Coordinates of C-alpha atoms and ligand atoms in Angstrom, one line a residue:
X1426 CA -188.1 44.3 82.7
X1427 CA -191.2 44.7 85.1
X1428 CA -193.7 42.7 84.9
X1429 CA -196.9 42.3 86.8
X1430 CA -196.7 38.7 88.2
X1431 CA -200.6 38.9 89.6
X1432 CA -202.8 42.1 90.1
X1433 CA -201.0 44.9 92.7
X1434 CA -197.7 42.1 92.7
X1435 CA -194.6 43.4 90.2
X1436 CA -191.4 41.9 89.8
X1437 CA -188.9 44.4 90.3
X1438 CA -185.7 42.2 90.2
X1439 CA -182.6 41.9 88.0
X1440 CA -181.4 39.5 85.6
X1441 CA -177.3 39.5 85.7
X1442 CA -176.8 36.8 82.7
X1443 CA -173.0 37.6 82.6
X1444 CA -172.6 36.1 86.2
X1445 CA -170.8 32.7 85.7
X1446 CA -169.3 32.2 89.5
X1447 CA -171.3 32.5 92.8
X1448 CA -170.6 32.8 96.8
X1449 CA -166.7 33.4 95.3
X1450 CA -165.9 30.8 93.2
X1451 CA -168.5 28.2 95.0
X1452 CA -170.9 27.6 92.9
X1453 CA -170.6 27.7 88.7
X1454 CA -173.8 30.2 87.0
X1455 CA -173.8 29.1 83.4
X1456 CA -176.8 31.4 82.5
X1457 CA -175.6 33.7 85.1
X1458 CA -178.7 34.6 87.7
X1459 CA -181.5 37.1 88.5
X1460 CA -182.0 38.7 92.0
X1461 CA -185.6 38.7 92.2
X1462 CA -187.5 41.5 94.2
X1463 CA -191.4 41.8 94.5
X1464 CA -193.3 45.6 94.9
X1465 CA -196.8 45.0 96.1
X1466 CA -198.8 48.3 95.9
X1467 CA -202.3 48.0 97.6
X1468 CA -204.5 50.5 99.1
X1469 CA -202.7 50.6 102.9
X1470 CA -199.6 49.5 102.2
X1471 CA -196.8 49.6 99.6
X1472 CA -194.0 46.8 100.0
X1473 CA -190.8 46.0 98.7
X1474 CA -190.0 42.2 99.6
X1475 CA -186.3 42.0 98.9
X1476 CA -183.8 43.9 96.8
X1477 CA -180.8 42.9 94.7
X1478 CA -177.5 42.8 94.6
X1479 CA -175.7 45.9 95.4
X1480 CA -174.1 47.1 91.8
X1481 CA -177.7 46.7 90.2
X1482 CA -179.1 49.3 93.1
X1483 CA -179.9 51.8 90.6
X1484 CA -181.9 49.4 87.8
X1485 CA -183.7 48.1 90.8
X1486 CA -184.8 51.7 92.0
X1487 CA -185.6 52.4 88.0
X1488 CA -187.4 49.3 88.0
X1489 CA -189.8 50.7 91.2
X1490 CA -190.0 53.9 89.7
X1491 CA -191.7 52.4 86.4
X1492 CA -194.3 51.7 89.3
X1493 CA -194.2 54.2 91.7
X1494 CA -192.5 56.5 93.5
X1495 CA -190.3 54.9 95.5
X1496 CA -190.7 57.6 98.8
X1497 CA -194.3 55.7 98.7
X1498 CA -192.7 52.5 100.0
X1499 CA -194.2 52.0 103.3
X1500 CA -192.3 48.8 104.2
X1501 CA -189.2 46.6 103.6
X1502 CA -189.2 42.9 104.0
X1503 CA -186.0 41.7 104.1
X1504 CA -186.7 37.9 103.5
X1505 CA -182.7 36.9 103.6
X1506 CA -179.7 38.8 104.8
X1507 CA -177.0 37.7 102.1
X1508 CA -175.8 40.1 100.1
X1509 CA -177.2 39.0 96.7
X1510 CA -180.8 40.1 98.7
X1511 CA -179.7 43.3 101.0
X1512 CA -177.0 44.9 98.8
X1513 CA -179.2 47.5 97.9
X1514 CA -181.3 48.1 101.2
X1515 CA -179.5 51.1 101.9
X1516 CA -179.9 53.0 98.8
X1517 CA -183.5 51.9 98.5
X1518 CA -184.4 52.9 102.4
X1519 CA -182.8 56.2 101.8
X1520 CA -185.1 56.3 98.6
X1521 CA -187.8 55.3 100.6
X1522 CA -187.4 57.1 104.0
X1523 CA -191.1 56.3 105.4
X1524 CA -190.6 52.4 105.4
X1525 CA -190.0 50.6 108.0
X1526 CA -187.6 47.3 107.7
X1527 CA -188.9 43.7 108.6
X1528 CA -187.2 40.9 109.3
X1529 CA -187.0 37.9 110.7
X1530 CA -185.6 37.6 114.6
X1531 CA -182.3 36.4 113.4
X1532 CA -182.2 38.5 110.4
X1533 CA -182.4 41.7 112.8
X1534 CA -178.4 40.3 113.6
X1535 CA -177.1 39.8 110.4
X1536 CA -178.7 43.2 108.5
X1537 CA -177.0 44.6 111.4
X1538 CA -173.7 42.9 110.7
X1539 CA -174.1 43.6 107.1
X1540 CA -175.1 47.3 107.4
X1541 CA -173.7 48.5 110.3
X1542 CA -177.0 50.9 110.5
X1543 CA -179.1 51.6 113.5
X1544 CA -182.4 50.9 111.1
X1545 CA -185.2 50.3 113.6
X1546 CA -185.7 46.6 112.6
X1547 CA -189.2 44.9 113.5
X1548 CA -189.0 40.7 113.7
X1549 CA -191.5 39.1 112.7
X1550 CA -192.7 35.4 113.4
X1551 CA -194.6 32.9 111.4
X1552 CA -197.9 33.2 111.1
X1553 CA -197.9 36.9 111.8
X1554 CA -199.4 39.1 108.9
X1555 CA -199.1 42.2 107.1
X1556 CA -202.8 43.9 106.2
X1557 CA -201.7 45.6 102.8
X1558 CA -205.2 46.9 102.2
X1559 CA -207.0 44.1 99.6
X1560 CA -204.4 41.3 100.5
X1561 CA -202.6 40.1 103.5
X1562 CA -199.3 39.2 103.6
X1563 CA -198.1 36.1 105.8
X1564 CA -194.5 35.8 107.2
X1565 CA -193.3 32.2 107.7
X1566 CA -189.6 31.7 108.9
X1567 CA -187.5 29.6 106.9
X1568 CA -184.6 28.6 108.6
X1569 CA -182.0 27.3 106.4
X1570 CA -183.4 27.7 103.4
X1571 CA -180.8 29.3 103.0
X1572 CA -179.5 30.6 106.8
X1573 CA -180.9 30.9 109.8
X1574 CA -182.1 34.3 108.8
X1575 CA -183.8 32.8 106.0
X1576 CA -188.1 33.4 106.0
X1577 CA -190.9 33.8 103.2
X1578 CA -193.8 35.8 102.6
X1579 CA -197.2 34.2 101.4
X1580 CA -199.5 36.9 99.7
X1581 CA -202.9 36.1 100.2
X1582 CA -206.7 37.0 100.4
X1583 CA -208.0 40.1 102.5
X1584 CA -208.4 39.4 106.2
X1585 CA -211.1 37.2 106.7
X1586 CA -211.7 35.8 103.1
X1587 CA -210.6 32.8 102.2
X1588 CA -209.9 33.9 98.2
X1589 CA -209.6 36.9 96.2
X1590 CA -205.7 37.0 97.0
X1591 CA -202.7 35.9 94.2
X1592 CA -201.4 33.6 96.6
X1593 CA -198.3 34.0 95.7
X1594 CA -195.3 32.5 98.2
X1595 CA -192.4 34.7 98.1
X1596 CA -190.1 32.1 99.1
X1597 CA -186.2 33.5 98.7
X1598 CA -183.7 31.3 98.2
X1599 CA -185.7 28.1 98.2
X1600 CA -187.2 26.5 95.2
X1601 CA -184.7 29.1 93.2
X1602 CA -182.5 28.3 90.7
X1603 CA -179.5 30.6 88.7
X1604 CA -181.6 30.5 85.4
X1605 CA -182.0 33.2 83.4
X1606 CA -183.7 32.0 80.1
X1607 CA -187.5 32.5 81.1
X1608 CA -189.5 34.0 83.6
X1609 CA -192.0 31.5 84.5
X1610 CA -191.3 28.2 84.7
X1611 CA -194.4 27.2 81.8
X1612 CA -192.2 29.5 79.3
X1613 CA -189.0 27.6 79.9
X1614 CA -187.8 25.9 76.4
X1615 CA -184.2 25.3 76.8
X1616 CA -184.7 21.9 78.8
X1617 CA -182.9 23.5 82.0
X1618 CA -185.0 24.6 84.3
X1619 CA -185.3 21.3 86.5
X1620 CA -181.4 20.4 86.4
X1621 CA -180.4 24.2 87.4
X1622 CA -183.4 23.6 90.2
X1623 CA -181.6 20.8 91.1
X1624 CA -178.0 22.2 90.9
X1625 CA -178.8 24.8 93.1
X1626 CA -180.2 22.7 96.0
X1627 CA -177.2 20.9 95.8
X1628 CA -174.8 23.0 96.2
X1629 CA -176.2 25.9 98.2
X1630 CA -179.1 24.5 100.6
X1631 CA -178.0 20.6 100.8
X1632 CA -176.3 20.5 104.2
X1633 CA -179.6 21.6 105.6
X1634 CA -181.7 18.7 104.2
X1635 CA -183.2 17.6 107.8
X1636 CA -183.9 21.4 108.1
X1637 CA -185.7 21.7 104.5
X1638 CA -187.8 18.6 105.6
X1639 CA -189.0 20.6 108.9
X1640 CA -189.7 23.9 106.6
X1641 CA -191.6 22.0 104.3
X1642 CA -193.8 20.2 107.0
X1643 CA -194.3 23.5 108.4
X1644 CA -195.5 24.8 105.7
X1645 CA -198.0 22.0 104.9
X1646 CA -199.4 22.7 108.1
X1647 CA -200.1 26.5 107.7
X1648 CA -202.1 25.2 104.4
X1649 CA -202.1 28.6 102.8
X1650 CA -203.4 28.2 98.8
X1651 CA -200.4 28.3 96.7
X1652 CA -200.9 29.2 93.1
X1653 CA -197.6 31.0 92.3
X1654 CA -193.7 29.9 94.3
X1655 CA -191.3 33.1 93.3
X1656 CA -188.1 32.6 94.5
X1657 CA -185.5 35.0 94.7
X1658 CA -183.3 33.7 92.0
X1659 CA -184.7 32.5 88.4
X1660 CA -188.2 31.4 87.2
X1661 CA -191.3 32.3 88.9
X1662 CA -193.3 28.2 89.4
X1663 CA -196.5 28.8 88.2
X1664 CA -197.2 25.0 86.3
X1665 CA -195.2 23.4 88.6
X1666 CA -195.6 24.1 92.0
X1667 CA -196.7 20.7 93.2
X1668 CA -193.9 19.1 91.3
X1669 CA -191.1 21.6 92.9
X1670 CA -192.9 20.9 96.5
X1671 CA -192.4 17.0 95.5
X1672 CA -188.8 17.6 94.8
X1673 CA -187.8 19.3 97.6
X1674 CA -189.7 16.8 99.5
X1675 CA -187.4 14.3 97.6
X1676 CA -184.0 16.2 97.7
X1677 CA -184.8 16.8 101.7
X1678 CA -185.0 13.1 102.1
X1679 CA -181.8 12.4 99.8
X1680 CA -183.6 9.8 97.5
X1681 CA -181.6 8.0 95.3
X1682 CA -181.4 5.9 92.4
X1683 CA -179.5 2.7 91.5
X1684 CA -176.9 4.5 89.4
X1685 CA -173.3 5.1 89.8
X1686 CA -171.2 8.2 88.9
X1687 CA -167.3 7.6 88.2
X1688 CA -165.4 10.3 88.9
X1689 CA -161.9 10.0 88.5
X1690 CA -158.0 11.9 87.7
X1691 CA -155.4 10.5 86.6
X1692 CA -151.6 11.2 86.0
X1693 CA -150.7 9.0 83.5
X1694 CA -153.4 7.2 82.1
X1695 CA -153.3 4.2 84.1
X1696 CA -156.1 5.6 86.9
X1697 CA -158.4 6.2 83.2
X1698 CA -157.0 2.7 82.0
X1699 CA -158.9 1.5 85.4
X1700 CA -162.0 3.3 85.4
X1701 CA -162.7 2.4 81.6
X1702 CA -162.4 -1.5 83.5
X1703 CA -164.7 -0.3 86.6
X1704 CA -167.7 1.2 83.8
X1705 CA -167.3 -2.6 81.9
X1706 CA -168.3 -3.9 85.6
X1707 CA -171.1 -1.6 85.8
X1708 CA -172.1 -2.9 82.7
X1709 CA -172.4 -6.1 82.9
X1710 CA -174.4 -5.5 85.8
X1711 CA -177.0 -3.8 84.2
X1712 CA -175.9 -0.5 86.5
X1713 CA -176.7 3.2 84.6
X1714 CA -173.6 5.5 84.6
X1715 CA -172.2 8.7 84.2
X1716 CA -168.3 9.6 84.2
X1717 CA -166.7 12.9 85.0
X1718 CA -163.0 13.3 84.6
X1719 CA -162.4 15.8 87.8
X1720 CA -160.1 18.3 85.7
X1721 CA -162.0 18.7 82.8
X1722 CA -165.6 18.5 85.1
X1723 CA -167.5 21.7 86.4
X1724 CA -167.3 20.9 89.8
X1725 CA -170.6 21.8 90.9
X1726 CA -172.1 20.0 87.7
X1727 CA -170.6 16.7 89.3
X1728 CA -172.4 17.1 92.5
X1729 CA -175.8 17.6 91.1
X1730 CA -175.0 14.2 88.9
X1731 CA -173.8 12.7 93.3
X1732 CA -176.4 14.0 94.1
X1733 CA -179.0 11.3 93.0
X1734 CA -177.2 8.5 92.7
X1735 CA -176.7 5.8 94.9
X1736 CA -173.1 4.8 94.2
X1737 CA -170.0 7.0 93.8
X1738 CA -167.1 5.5 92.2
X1739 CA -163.7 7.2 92.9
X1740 CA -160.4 7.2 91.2
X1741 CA -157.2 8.7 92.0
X1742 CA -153.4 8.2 91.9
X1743 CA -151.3 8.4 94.7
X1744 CA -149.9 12.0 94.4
X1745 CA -147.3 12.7 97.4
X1746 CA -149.0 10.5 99.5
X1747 CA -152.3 11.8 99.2
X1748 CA -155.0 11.6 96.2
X1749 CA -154.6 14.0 93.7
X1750 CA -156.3 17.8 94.7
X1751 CA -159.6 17.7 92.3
X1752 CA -160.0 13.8 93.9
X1753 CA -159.2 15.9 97.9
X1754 CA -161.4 18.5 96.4
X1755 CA -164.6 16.0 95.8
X1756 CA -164.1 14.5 99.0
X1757 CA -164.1 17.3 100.8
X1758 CA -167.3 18.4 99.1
X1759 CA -169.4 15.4 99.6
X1760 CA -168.3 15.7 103.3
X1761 CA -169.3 19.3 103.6
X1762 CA -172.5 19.2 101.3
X1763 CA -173.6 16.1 103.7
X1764 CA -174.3 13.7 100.9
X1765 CA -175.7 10.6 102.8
X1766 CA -176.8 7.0 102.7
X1767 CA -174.2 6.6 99.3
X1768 CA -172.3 3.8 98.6
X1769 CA -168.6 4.5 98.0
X1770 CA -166.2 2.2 95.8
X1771 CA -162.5 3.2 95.5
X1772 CA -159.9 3.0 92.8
X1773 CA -156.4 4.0 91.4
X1774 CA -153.1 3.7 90.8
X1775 CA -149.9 4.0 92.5
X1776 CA -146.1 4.0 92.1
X1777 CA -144.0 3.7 95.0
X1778 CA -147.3 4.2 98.0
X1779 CA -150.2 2.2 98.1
X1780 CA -152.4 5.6 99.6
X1781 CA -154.6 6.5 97.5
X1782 CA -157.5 3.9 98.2
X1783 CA -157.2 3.9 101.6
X1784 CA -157.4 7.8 101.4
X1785 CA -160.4 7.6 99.2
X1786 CA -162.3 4.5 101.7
X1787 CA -161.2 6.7 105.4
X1788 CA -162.8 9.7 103.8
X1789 CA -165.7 8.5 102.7
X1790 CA -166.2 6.8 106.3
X1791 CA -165.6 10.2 107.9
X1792 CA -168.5 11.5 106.0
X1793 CA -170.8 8.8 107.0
X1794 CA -170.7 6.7 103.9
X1795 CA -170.5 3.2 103.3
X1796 CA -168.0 1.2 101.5
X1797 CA -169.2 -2.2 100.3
X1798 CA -166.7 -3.4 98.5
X1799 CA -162.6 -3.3 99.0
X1800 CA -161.1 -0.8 96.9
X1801 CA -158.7 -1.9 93.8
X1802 CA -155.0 -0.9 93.1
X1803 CA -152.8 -1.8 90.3
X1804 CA -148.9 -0.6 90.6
X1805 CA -147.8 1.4 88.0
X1806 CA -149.2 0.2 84.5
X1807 CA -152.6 -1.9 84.8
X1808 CA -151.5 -5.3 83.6
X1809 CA -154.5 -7.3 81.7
X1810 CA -154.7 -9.0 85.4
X1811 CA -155.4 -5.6 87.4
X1812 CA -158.3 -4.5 84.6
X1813 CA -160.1 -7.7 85.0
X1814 CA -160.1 -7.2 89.1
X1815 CA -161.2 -3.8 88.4
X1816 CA -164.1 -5.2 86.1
X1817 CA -165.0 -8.1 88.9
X1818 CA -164.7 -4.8 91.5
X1819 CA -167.3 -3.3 88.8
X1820 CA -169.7 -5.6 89.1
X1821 CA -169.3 -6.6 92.7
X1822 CA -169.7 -2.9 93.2
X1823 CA -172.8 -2.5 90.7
X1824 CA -175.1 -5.5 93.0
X1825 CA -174.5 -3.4 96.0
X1826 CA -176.0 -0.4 94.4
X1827 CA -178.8 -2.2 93.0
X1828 CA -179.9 -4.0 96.1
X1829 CA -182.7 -2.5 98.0
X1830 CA -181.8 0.1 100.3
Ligands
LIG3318 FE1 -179.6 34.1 97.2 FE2 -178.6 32.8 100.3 O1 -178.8 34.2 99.0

C-alpha cells in the first residue's frame, strides 16, 4: 500500500510477510520483511531512494505509478547495493530512462558487480546535497551499516532554511528491523517491534559495532533535525527516534546486563541433567536467566537473548571428539558476530574423552572472551556428587557476572 509518509515523501516499498529465512538460511523472518523504497516528487526533481527485491519489481513499479509516471523519475539513489535494495534497479531505470543513478563511491563497485551495466554512476559524499525543488536532500555515507557501500539520505528544508522540510532520514539498513505488523513504529501493538529491532542488529550489523559507533558520532555532528528514521526494512520511527538513536548507541558499545543465558545439547540427558544443576547456581545467586536448548532454539533468537547478557553458559557432550554441531554452531557464531567483553562458563558430559569443555573454554578464548571460572564434567551419568559441583560452578559463575565490569 502507498502511503504518504510526509508531504511530497511516499513509501513505495513491499511488504513480503511470507519470508521466514534471510541472506540464505542466515537469519530467521518470523513476520517475514518489507523492502522499503521512498519516491519524493518535488518541483525540480523526482527521486526514487531505493528499490526492492527483484521478484516484487513489478508491485514496486505499480506502487510508483499510483504516484506518477515512472519515466518522470529524474534520479535513483541507490542507498545499499545488496540485492534486497537493487534487485529491481534495472527494471525501474529502464522504466525510468531520464534518471541518473547515485551512489555512494563504493557502491559505484558493487552495483557494478551486481548489474554488470555500464549505468553512468555519480558518487556522492557526505554532506553533499540534492536541491529537489522545496526540499534538499542530504547524502551521508554509512559504512557498515550494513557494507561498505552502505549511506543514507536526510530529507530536509529548502536551501537556506532551516525548517519547512519532513526531515526525514532515509537510513537503509540501520535502525531496520524484519517486521511487518505496522507501519510506524507508534502503531505497533503486537509487543515486537523493539526485540525484532534488536534481533536484527544482532545478527546482520553486529560485527561492525566500532563502525556503528563512528556513524552514529558522525551523524551527531552533521546535527540535521530528525523527526522521522525510515529504514529500509520494517516500521518507519516516528515516536521513537531518540530511543532507537539510544539503542544503537547502546548496541554499538555492547552494554550488557548481569544475566546469564544457558544454552545447551545434550545426547542423553545427562548434559540437561547438568544444566538443570548450573540454573540452581544461578539461583541462589540471585542471577536472572534464560535457557535455550540449541536443537529445539531458533538460532538467531538465541543470539539476540547473547546479545545482552553478560554471561553465556555452555553445555555440550563430547560428540567424536568435538562438541556436538548446534554447540560448534554457537561458537562459531559468537566468534563471527564479535560478541565481546562476555563472560563464558563451560559444561557437559562425556564418555570415553574429556573434550568437550576444553573445546567450549579454547573457543571462547579465540573469540576474545573471558572464562572466569573452570569448566565442570561429569563421566557418563551425573552422580548426586557431579550436580552439586555443577550447582557450586553455578554460583561461582553467577558472582563473576554480577561483579562490576
Ligand atoms: Fe537490507 Fe544489507 O540489505
Amino acid at each position: 500500500m502507498v502511503r504518504e509518509v510526509a508531504p511530497k515523501l511516499y513509501a513505495v516499498g513491499v511488504a513480503d510477510p511470507d519470508r521466514r529465512t534471510f541472506h540464505g538460511h542466515e537469519m530467521s523472518t518470523a513476520q517475514g520483511t518489507t523492502y522499503n523504497a521512498w519516491l519524493i516528487v518535488d518541483e525540480k526533481e523526482t527521486v526514487l531512494v531505493d528499490t526492492v527485491y527483484e521478484p516484487f519489481t513489478d508491485r514496486l513499479l505499480a506502487n510508483i505509478r499510483e504516484v506518477i509516471d515512472p519515466a518522470g523519475i529524474t534520479a535513483i539513489v541507490a542507498n545499499h547495493s545488496e540485492p534486497d535494495h537493487t534487485g529491481a534497479l534495472a527494471a525501474v531505470k529502464a522504466a525510468a530512462p531520464k534518471a541518473r543513478i547515485l551512489c555512494s563511491k563504493r557502491g559505484t563497485e558493487s552495483i557494478r558487480g551486481w548489474h554488470h551495466r555500464d549505468w553512468p554512476l555519480q558518487a556522492v559524499e557526505t554532506g553533499e546535497t540534492l536541491d529537489t525543488g522545496t526540499m534538499t536532500l542530504t547524502f551521508i555515507m554509512a559504512m557498515m551499516c550494513h557494507w561498505p557501500d552502505s549511506m543514507m539520505v536526510h530529507v530536509g528544508s529548502p536551501r537556506g532554511a532551516s525548517s519547512g522540510g519532513p526531515d526525514v532520514l532515509l537510513s537503509n539498513d540501520a535502525f531496520g528491523q524484519h517486521y511487518t505488523a505496522a507501519a510506524f513504529d507508534d502503531e505497533a501493538t503486537d509487543g515486537r517491534l523493539w526485540f525484532e529491532t534488536e534481533k536484527y542488529f544482532v545478527n546482520i550489523i553486529s560485527p561492525y559495532c566500532r563502525n556503528v559507533a563512528a556513524r552514529l558520532d558522525e551523524l551527531e555532528k552533521l546535527a540535521l533535525p530528525i523527526r522521522m528514521i525510515a529504514p529500509s526494512h520494517g516500521a518507519v520511527w516516528r515516536r521513537g527516534v531518540a530511543d532507537v538513536l539510544a539503542a544503537y548507541r547502546r548496541y554499538a558499545e555492547q552494554r550488557t546486563e548481569p544475566r546469564t543465558v544457558v544454552c545447551y545439547d545434550t545426547m542423553y540427558e545427562s548434559t540437561r541433567l547438568m544444566a538443570e544443576a548450573v540454573r540452581r547456581g544461578l539461583d541462589a545467586a540471585g542471577v536472572p536467566h534464560t535457557t535455550h536448548h540449541l536443537p529445539t532454539s531458533d538460532r538467531s533468537d538465541v543470539l539476540t537473548d547473547l546479545f545482552g547478557a553478560r554471561g553465556f553458559l555452555i553445555g555440550s557432550s563430547t560428540w567424536h571428539m568435538n562438541v556436538l554441531p548446534t554447540v560448534a554452531t554457537l561458537l562459531d557464531d559468537i566468534k563471527t558476530l564479535r560478541f565481546k567483553g562476555r563472560l563464558v562458563g563451560a559444561f557437559g558430559s562425556y564418555g570415553w574423552q574429556k573434550r568437550n569443555v576444553d573445546i567450549i573454554e579454547s573457543r571462547a578464548g579465540e573469540a576474545g572472551l573471558e572464562v572466569p571460572v573452570p569448566g565442570v564434567v561429569c563421566q557418563w551419568k551425573p552422580t548426586a556428587a557431579d550436580l552439586a559441583a555443577c550447582t557450586t560452578f553455578g554460583r561461582r559463575f553467577a558472582e563473576k557476572v554480577k561483579a562490576p565490569s
